Structure formats: C-alpha cells, structure tokens
mmCIF file of C-alpha atoms in Angstrom:
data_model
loop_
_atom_site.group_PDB
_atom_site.id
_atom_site.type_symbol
_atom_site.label_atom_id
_atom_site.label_comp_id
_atom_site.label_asym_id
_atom_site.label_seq_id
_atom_site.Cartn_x
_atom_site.Cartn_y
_atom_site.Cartn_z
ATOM 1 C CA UNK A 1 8.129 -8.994 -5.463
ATOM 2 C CA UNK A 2 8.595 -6.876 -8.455
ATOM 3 C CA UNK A 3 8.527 -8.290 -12.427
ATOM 4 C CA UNK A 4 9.782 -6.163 -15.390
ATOM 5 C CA UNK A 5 9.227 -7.435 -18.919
ATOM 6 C CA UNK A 6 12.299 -6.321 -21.881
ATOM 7 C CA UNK A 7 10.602 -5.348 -24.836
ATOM 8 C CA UNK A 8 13.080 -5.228 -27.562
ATOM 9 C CA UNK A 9 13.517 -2.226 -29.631
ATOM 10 C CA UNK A 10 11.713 -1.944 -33.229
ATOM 11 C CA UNK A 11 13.796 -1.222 -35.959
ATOM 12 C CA UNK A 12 14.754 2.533 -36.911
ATOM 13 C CA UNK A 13 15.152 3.842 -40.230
ATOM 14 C CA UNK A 14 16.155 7.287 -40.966
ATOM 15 C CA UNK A 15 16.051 9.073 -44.284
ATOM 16 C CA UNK A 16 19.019 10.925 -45.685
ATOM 17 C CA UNK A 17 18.224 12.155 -49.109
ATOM 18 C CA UNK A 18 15.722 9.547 -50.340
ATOM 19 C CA UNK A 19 12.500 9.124 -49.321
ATOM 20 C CA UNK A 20 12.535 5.065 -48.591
ATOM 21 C CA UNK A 21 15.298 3.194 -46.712
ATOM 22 C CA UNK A 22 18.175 1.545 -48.231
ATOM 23 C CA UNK A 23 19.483 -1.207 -47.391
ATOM 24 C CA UNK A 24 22.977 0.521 -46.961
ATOM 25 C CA UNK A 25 21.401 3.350 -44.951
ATOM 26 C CA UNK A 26 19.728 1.241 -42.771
ATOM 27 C CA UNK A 27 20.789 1.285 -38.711
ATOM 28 C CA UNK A 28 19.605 -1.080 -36.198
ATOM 29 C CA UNK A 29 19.601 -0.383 -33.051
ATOM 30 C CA UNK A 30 18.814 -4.027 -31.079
ATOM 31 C CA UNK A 31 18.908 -4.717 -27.067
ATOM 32 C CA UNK A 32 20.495 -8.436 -26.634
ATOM 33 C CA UNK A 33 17.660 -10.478 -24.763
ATOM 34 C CA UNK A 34 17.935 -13.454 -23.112
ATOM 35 C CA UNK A 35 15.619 -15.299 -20.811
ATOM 36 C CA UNK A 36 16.458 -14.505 -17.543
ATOM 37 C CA UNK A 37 17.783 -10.271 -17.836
ATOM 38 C CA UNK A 38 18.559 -9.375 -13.928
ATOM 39 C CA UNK A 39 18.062 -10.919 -10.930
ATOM 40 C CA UNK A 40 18.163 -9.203 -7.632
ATOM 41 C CA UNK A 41 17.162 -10.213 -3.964
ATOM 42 C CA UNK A 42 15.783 -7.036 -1.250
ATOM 43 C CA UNK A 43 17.033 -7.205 2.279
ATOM 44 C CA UNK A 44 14.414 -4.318 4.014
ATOM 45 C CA UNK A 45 15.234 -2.718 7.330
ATOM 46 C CA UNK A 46 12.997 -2.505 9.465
ATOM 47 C CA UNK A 47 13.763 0.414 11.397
ATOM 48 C CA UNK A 48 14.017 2.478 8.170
ATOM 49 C CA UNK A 49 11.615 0.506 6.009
ATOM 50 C CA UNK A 50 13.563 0.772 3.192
ATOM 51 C CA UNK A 51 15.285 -2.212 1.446
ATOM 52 C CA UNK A 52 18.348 -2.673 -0.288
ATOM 53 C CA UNK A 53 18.831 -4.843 -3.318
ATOM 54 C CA UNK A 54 21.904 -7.253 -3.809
ATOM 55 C CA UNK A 55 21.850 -7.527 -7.867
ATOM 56 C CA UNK A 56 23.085 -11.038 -9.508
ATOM 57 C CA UNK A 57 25.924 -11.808 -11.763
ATOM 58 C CA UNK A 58 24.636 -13.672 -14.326
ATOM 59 C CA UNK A 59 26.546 -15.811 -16.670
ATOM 60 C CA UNK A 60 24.544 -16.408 -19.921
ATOM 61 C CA UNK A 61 26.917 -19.145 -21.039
ATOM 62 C CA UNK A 62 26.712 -21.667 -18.132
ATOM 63 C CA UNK A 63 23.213 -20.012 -16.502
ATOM 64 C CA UNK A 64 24.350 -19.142 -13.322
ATOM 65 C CA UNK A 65 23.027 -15.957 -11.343
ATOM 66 C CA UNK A 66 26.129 -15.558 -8.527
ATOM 67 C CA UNK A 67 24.903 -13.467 -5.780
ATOM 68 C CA UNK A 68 27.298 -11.713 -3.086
ATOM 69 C CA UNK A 69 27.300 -9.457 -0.082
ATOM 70 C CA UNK A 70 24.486 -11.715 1.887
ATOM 71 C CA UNK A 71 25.541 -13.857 4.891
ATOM 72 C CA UNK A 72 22.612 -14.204 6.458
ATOM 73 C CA UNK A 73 19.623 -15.682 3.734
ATOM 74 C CA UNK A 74 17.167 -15.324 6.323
ATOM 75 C CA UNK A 75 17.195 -11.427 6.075
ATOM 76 C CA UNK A 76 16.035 -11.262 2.679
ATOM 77 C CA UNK A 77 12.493 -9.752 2.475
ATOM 78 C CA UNK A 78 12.057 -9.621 -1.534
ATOM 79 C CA UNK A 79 12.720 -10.786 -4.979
ATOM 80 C CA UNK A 80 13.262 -8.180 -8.369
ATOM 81 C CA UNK A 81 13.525 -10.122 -11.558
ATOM 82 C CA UNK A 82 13.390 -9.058 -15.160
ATOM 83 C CA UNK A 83 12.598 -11.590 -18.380
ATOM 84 C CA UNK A 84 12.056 -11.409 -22.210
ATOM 85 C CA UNK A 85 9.191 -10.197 -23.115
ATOM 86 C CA UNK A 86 5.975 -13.349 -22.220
ATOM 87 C CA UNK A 87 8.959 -15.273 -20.547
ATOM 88 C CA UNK A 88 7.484 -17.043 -17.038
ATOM 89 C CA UNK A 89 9.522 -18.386 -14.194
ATOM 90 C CA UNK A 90 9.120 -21.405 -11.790
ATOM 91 C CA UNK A 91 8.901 -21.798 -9.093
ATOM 92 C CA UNK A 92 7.717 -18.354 -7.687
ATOM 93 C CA UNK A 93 11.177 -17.273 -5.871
ATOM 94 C CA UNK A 94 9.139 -14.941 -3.363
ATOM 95 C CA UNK A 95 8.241 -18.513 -2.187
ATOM 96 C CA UNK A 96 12.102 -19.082 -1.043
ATOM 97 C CA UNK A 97 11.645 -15.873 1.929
ATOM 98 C CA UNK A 98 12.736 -16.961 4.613
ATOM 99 C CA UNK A 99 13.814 -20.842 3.311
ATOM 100 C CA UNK A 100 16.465 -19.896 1.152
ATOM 101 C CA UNK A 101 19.389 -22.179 0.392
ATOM 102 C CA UNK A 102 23.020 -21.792 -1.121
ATOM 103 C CA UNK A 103 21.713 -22.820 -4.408
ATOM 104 C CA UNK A 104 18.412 -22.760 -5.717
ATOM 105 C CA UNK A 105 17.212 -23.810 -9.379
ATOM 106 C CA UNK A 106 14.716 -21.330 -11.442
ATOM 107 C CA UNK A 107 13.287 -22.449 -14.795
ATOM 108 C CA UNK A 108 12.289 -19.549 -16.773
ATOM 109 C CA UNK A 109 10.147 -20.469 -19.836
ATOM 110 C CA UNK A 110 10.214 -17.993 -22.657
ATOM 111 C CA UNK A 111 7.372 -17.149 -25.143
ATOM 112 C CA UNK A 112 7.997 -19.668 -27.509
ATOM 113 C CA UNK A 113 8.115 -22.283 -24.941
ATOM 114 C CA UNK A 114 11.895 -23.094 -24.654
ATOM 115 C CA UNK A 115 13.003 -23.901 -21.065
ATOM 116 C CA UNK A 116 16.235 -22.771 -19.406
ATOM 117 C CA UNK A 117 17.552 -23.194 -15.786
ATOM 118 C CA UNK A 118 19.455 -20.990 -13.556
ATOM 119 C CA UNK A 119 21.479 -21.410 -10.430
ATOM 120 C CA UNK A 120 20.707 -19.076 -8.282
ATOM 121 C CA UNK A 121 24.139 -19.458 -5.942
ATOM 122 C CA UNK A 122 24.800 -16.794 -2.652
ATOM 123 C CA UNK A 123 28.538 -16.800 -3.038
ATOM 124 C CA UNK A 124 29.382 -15.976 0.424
ATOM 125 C CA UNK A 125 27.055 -18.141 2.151
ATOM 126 C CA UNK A 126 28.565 -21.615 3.445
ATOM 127 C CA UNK A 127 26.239 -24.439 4.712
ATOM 128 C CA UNK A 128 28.926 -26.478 5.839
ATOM 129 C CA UNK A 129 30.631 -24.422 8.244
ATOM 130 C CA UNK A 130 27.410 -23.277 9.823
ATOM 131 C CA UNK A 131 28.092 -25.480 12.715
ATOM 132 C CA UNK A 132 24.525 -26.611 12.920
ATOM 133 C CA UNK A 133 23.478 -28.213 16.664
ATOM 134 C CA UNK A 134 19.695 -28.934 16.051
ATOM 135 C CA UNK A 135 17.641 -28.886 13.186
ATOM 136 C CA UNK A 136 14.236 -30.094 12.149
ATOM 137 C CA UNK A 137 12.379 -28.870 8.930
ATOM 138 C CA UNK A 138 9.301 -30.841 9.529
ATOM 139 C CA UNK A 139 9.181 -32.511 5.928
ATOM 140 C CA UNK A 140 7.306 -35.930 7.020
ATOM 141 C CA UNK A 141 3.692 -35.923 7.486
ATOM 142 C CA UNK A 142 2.903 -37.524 10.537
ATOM 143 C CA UNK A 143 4.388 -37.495 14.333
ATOM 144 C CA UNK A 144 6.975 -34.843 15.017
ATOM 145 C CA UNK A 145 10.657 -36.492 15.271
ATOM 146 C CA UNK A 146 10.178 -38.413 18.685
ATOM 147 C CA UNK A 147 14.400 -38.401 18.783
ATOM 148 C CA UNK A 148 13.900 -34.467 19.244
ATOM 149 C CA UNK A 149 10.557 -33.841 20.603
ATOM 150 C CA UNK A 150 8.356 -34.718 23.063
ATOM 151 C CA UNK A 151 4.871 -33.411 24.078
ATOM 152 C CA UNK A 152 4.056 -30.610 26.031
ATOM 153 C CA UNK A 153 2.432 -31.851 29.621
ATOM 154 C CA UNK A 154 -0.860 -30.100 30.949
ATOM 155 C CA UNK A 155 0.266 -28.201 33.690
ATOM 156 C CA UNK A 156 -1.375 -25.680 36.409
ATOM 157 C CA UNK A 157 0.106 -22.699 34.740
ATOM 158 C CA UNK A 158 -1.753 -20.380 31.761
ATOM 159 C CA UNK A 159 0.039 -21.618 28.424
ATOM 160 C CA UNK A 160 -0.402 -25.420 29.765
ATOM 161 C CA UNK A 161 -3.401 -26.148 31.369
ATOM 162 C CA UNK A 162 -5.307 -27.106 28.367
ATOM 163 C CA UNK A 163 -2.341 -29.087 26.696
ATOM 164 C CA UNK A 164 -4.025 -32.258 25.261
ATOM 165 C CA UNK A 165 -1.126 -34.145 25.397
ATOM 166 C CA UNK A 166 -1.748 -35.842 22.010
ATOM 167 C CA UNK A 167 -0.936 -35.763 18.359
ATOM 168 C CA UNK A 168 -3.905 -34.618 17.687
ATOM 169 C CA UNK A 169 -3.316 -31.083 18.227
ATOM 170 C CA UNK A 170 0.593 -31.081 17.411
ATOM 171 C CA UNK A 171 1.365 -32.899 14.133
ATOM 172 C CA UNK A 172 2.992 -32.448 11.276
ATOM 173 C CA UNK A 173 1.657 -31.775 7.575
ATOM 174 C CA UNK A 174 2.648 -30.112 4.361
ATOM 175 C CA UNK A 175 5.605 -29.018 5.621
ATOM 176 C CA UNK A 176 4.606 -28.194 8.502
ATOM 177 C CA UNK A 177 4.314 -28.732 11.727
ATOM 178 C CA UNK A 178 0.982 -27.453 13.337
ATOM 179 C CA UNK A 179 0.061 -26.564 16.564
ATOM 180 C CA UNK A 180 -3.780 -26.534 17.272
ATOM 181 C CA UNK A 181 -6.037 -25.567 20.153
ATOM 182 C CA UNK A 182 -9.816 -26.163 20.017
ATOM 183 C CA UNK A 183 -12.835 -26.889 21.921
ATOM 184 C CA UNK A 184 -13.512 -30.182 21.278
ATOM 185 C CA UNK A 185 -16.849 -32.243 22.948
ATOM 186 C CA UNK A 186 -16.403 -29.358 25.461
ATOM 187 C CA UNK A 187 -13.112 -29.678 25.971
ATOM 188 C CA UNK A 188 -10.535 -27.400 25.634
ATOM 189 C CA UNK A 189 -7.268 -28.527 23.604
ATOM 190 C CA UNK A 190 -3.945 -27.472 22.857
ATOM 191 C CA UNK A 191 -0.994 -28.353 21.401
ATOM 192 C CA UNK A 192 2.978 -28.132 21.865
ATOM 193 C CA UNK A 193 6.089 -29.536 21.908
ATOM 194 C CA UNK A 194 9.618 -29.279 23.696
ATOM 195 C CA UNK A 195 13.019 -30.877 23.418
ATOM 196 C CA UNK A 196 13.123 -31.048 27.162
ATOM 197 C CA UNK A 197 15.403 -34.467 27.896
ATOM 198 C CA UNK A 198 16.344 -34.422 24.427
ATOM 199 C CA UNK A 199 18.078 -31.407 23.466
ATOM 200 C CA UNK A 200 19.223 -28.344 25.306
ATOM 201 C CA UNK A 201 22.477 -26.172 24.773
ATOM 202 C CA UNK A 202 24.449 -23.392 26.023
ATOM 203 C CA UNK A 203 25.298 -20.332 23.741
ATOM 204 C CA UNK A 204 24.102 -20.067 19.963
ATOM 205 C CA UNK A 205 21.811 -18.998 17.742
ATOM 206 C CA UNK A 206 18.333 -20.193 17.687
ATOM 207 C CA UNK A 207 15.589 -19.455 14.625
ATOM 208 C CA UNK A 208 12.391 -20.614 14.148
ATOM 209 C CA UNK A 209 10.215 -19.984 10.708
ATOM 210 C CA UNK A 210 6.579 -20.140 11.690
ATOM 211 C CA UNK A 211 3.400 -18.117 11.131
ATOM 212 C CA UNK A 212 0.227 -17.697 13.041
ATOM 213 C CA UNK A 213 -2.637 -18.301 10.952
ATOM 214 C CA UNK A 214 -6.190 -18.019 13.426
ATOM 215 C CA UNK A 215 -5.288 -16.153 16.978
ATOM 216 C CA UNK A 216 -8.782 -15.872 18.661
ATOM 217 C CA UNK A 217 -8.347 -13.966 22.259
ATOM 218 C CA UNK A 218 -7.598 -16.285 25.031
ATOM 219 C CA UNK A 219 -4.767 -18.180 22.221
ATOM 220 C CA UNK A 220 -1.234 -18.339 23.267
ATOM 221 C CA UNK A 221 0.958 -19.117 20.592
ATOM 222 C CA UNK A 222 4.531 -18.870 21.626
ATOM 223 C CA UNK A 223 8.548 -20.081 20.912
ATOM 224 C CA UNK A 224 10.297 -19.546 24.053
ATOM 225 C CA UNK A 225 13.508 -21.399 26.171
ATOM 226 C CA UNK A 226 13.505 -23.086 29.636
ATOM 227 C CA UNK A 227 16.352 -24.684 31.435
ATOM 228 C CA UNK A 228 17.083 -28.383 31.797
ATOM 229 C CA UNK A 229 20.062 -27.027 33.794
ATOM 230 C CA UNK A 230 20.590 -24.357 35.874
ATOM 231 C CA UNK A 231 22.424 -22.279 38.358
ATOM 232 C CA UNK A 232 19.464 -20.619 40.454
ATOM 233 C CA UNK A 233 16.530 -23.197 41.585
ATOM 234 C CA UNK A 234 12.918 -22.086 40.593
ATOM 235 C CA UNK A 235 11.265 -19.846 38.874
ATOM 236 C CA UNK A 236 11.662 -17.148 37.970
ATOM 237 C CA UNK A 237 15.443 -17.413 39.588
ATOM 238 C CA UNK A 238 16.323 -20.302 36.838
ATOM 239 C CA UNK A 239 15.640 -17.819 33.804
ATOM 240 C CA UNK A 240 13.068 -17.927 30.992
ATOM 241 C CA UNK A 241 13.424 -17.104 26.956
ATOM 242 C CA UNK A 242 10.985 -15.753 25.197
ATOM 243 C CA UNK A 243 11.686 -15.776 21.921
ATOM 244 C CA UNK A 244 8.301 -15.409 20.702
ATOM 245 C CA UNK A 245 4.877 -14.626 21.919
ATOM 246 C CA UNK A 246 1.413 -13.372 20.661
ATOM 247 C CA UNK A 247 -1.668 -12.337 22.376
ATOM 248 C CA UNK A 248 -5.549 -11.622 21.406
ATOM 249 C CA UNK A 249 -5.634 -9.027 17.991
ATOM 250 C CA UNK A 250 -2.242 -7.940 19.200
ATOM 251 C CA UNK A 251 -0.725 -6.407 15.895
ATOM 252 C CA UNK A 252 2.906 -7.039 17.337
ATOM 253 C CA UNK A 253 4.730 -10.107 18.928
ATOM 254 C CA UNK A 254 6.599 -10.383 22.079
ATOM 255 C CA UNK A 255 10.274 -10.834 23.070
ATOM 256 C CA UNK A 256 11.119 -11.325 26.580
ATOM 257 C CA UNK A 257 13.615 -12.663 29.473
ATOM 258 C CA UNK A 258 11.920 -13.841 32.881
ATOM 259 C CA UNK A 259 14.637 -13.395 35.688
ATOM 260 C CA UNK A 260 14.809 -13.006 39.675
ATOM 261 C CA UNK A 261 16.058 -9.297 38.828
ATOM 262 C CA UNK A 262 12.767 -8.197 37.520
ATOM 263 C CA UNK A 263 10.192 -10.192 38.087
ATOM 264 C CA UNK A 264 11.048 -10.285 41.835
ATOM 265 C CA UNK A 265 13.264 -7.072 42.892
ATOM 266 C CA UNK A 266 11.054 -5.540 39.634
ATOM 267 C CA UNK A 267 14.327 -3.839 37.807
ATOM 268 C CA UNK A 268 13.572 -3.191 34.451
ATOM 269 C CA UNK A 269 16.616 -1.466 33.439
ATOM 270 C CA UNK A 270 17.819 -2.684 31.271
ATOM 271 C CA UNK A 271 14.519 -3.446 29.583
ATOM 272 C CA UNK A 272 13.309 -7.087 30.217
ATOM 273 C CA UNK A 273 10.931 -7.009 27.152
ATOM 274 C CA UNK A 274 10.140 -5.505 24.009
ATOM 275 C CA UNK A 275 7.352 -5.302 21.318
ATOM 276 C CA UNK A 276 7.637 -5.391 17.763
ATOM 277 C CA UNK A 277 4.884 -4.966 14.702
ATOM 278 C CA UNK A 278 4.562 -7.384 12.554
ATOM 279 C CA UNK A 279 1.957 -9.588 10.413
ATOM 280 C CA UNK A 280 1.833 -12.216 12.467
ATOM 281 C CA UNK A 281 -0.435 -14.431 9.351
ATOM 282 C CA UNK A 282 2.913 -14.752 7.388
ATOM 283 C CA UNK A 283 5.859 -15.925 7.838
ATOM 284 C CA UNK A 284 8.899 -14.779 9.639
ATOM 285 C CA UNK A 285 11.920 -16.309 11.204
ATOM 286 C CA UNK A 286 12.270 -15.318 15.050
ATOM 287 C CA UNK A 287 15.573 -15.573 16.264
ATOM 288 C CA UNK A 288 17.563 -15.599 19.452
ATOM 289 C CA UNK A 289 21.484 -14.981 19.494
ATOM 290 C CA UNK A 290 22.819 -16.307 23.315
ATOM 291 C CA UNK A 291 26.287 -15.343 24.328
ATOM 292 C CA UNK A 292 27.889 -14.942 27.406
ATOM 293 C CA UNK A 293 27.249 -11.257 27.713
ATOM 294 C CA UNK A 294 23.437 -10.651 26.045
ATOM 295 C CA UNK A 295 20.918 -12.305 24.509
ATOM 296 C CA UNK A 296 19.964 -10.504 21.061
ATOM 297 C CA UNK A 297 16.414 -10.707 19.908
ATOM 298 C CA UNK A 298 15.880 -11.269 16.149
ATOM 299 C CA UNK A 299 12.923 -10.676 13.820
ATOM 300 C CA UNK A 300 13.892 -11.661 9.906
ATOM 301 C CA UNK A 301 17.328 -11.089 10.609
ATOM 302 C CA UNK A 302 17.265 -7.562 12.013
ATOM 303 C CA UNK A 303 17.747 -7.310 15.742
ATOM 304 C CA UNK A 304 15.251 -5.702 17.873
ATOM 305 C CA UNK A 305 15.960 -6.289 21.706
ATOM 306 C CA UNK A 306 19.277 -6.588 23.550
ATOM 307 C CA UNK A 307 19.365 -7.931 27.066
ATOM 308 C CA UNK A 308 22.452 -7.559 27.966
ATOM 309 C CA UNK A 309 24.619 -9.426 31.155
ATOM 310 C CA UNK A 310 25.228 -6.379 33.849
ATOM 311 C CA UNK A 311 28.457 -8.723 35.616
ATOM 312 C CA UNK A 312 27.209 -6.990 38.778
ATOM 313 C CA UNK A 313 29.259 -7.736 42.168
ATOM 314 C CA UNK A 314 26.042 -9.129 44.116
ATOM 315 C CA UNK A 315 25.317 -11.158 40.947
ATOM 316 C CA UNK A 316 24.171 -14.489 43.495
ATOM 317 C CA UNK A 317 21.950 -12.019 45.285
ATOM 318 C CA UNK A 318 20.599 -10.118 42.500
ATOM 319 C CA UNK A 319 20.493 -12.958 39.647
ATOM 320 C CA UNK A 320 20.345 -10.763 36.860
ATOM 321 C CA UNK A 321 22.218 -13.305 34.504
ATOM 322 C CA UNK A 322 20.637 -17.063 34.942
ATOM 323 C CA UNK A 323 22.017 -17.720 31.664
ATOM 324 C CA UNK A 324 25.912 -18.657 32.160
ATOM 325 C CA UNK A 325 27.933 -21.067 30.670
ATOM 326 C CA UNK A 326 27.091 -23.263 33.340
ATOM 327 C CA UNK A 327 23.402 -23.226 31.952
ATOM 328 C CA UNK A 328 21.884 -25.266 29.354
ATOM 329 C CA UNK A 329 17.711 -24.464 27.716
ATOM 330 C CA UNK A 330 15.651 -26.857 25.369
ATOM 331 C CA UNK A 331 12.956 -25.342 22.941
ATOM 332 C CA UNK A 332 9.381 -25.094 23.473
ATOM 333 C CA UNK A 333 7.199 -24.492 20.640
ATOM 334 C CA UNK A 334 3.343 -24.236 21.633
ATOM 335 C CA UNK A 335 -0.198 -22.979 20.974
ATOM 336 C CA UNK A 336 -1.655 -22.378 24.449
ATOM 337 C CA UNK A 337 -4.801 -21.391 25.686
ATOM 338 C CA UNK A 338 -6.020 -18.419 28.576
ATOM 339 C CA UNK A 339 -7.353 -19.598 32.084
ATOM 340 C CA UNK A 340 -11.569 -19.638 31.510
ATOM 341 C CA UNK A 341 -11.654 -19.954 35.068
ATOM 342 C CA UNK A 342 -9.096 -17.603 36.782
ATOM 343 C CA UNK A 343 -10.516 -15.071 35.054
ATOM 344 C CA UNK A 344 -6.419 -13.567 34.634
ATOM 345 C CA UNK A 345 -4.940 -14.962 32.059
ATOM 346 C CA UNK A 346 -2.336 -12.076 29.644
ATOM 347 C CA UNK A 347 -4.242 -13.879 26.758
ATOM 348 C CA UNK A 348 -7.686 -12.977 27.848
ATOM 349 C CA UNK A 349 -11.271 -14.837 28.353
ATOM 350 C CA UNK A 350 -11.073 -17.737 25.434
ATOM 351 C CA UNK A 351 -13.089 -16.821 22.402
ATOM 352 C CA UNK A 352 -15.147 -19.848 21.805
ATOM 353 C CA UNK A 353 -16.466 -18.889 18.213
ATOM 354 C CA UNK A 354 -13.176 -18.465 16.795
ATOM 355 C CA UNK A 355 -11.355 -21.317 17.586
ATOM 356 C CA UNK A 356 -9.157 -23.425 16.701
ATOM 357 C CA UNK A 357 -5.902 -21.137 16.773
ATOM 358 C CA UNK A 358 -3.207 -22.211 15.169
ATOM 359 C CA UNK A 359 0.549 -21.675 14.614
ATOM 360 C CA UNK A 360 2.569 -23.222 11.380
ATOM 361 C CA UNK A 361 6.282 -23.605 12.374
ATOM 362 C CA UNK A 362 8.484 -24.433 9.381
ATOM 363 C CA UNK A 363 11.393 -25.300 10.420
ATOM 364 C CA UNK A 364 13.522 -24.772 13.459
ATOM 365 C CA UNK A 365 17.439 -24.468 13.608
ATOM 366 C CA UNK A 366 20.170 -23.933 16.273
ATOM 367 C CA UNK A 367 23.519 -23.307 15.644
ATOM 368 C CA UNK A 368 26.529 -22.823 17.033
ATOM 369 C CA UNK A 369 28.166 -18.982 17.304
ATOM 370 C CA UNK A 370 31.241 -18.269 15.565
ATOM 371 C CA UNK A 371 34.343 -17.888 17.886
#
C-alpha cells in the first residue's frame, strides 16, 4: 500500500516596484484540498510483476469514489490513496485484498478531527448476477456449517491417516475457519473438512481465500476436488483436483489433476501439474475455472496452469478427461499429516518440534460460469 499526504501551497508574494506586498499586488496561488484526494486500487501481474492501477472517480459532493475497468475484485493486489495533510483513514483498505465487495465504506478523519465517509463502489462489478452455487465465509465461531460440511474420515492414505475426526482440529474462529494438526498425548491429529454428500457440481468456478500460517515438514495442507459422481470407477481413473497443495519449506504451492492418462499410462503432455511461488503465510485466493474443455488454475486472479480436454478417439481407453458433464466433485479443504511409519510420504518425516500446522481458510465460493 502506498500513502501520499497534500500539503497545500504557502502563499506567494512578488514585488513589483515596492518593497512590501500590497494588498492589490498580492497573488495566491492555492491547491483545493479535501479529505479524501485520489483513490486508486493495483491489480499486479504476476508474470511481469508489475501492477497496474485503476484510479477512482471521486465525487466531492455526495462522497463517492466510483471505480471501473475491474471485474474480477479478487485480482487486486494493492491500495494507493492520497489525503490532506494529518488526515487518517479507517479501516485500513489493504485489509479488503482479496475480500473486496461492490461497495465498501472508508472514514477518513482529517486533522482537525472532522469525519467524512466514502463509498468506495466497483462500477462494473455485479453481485447479483454472479450466479453463486456454494458459499461459506466462515463468520460464526464455532462448528463449521454442518448443512455444507462434514468431517474428513481417517483413512489409510497419506493426507488422512491422522484425521482426528473432531472439532477439535477443524473449527471455526475470527473469521476463520482453522484447520490444525498436532501431536497431542502422543497422538497425531489433523483436521479437514469436505462437502462430500452435501455439495458437489459440474462446471464453474471455484475460489478459496486461505493462508498457511505454521507448515512444519511432514504437514499437508491442501484444497483439492474429488468426485461424488463419476464416469471411470477408482482411482486414479475417476479424476482428482488439486487446487491447492503445500509441502515442507516449499516456497511455492501446487496445482494438479490426478487422471488414468498419467498417473497410469504416465503421459504428461500436456502437463498434469504445475508450481507456482508464492508466500504461502498470507493470504491468497486459489481458484479453479472447470469447463468442458480445461480446467484453468488460478492464483489471485491470474491464471497459471491449463489442463486442457485432448477429445481423443480412444478417450474410454485412455481416460484423459474424467471430468465431463456427466461428472459431479465436492470440496475438500484439509491440513494433513506425512506417514511416520511408511517412511514415503511427498510431505516428508513429521517434524515433531514444530507442530501444530495450520491453514486459515476465509471463505470459500463456487459459482456458476457465464454462458
């Protein structure tokens, strides 16, 4: 986030033939201030690492700050604001990344105390016709939604094995819902959720805001897809999404598709998986767009993986493409743990000191594509 303070302009008096001002000589030369100068949001790109700035309209009379040109509010990656000189704002709209709404209210307090609010309104952004399929923001301290989720069950495989299958390690708080895994009277315990029985759907757009705040080796932290129907029977012939997925000090995140293609016939073109660097400690949304014809991988709003649907011929003998319309996949959201005892696990021998790991989702939201 950048600030800039206006400092108005000091009066200038110029001589002509006397040596003091006069009144009639004088010129002042004055910038109009008012609390709230310019107000800008930064969309960066990550392949270029530069960002470009959408600049505000703002209407002194009523206090709105219009702001065009963004669809997608997800994709903004920075504030730029300038007040009157000692003028403050609230709240902090670097804390909006990645939660922004269609309208959002600033206060900006000037140096002799008076108050004024802004609208901050994204003119082209509609909430309405977003065609929204699942959402949860995790605002109630407690249980997660039992209507949308249910526990994760310990299972023989790496990411489940140490699922606790209680509360304890998957609750929600402060916004949040958090995802724990910890060694606990010698016990190792993790925590996640799914939607499986509850929710699944076919084609859309799936992001989830979450950070990972402790990632010891051996953690697992992941947001990933699995069907509830399907056209080829077992894995990895039914499909798998990865939307998601951190490992040990790993300074970049995972996104990947499990198929019969590759991980059986092993054909990696096109490219089942890609990696991409990130601070994993803050936020970011992680997105998924499913069509018919590719799934797009999403980081913040910039894409960074296509898998794309190869329509080939010997499609029932190759099953390159589990994920057809006659598919459906629910959400998983988990913090898992290495196998201690295999000795194999992709996350590594457990670090025992470090623990608990721990992943903060936000909020999670599924849409519908447009047509």
């Amino acid at each position: 986030m950048r600030k800039k303070c206006v400092f108005l302009l000091s009066l200038l008096c110029f001589g002509m033939t006397a040596t003091a001002c006069l009144d009639d000589e004088t010129s002042e030369i004055k910038q109009e201030s008012y609390p709230l100068m310019a107000f800008a949001v930064g969309v960066e790109n990550a392949a270029t690492g530069t960002v470009t700035y959408y600049h505000g309209d703002i209407n002194q009379t009523d206090h709105r700050v219009n702001i065009g040109g963004i669809t997608n509010l997800n994709s903004i990656t920075d504030v730029d604001y300038t007040l009157e000189e000692g003028g403050t704002i609230s709240p902090d709209p670097t804390t909006w990344i990645g939660n922004w709404k269609k309208e959002q209210t600033v206060t900006v307090t000037g140096a002799d105390g008076t108050s004024t609010s802004y609208v901050i309104n994204f003119t082209r952004y509609n909430e309405v016709t977003e065609n929204i399929l699942f959402y949860d923001d995790f605002d109630t301290d407690g249980t997660p939604d039992e209507s949308k989720w249910s526990l994760c069950r310990r299972q023989s495989s790496d990411w489940n094995e140490e699922m606790s299958e209680s509360y304890d390690q998957a609750y929600v708080e402060d916004g949040n819902l958090v995802l724990r895994a910890e060694l606990k009277d010698g016990e190792y315990l993790s925590g996640g959720i799914e939607t499986q029985g509850k929710f699944a759907f076919t084609f859309g757009k799936v992001e989830v805001r979450a950070k990972i705040t402790r990632y010891p080796d051996g953690a697992f932290p992941a947001i990933w897809m699995m069907p509830q129907t399907f056209i080829y029977s077992g894995w990895p012939a039914c499909g798998e999404i990865d939307i998601m997925e951190h490992i040990k000090q790993d300074g970049y995140i995972y996104s990947s598709i499990h198929n019969h293609y590759f991980d059986t016939m092993g054909n990696d073109d096109p490219a089942h998986s890609a990696t991409v660097t990130c601070d994993i400690s803050e936020y970011h949304v992680y997105g998924l767009e499913w069509t018919a014809d590719e799934l797009n991988f999403y980081l913040d709003g910039v894409k960074t993986f296509t898998y794309p649907n190869l329509h080939l011929e010997n499609e029932a003998e190759m099953m390159q493409w589990p994920f057809t319309a006659e598919s459906s996949f629910y959400l998983i959201l988990n913090m898992g743990l290495g196998n201690n005892d295999s000795g194999t696990s992709w996350a590594g021998p457990i670090d025992d000191a470090n623990l608990p790991a721990e992943m903060l989702v936000d909020w999670v939201k599924v849409t519908s594509l447009d047509d």
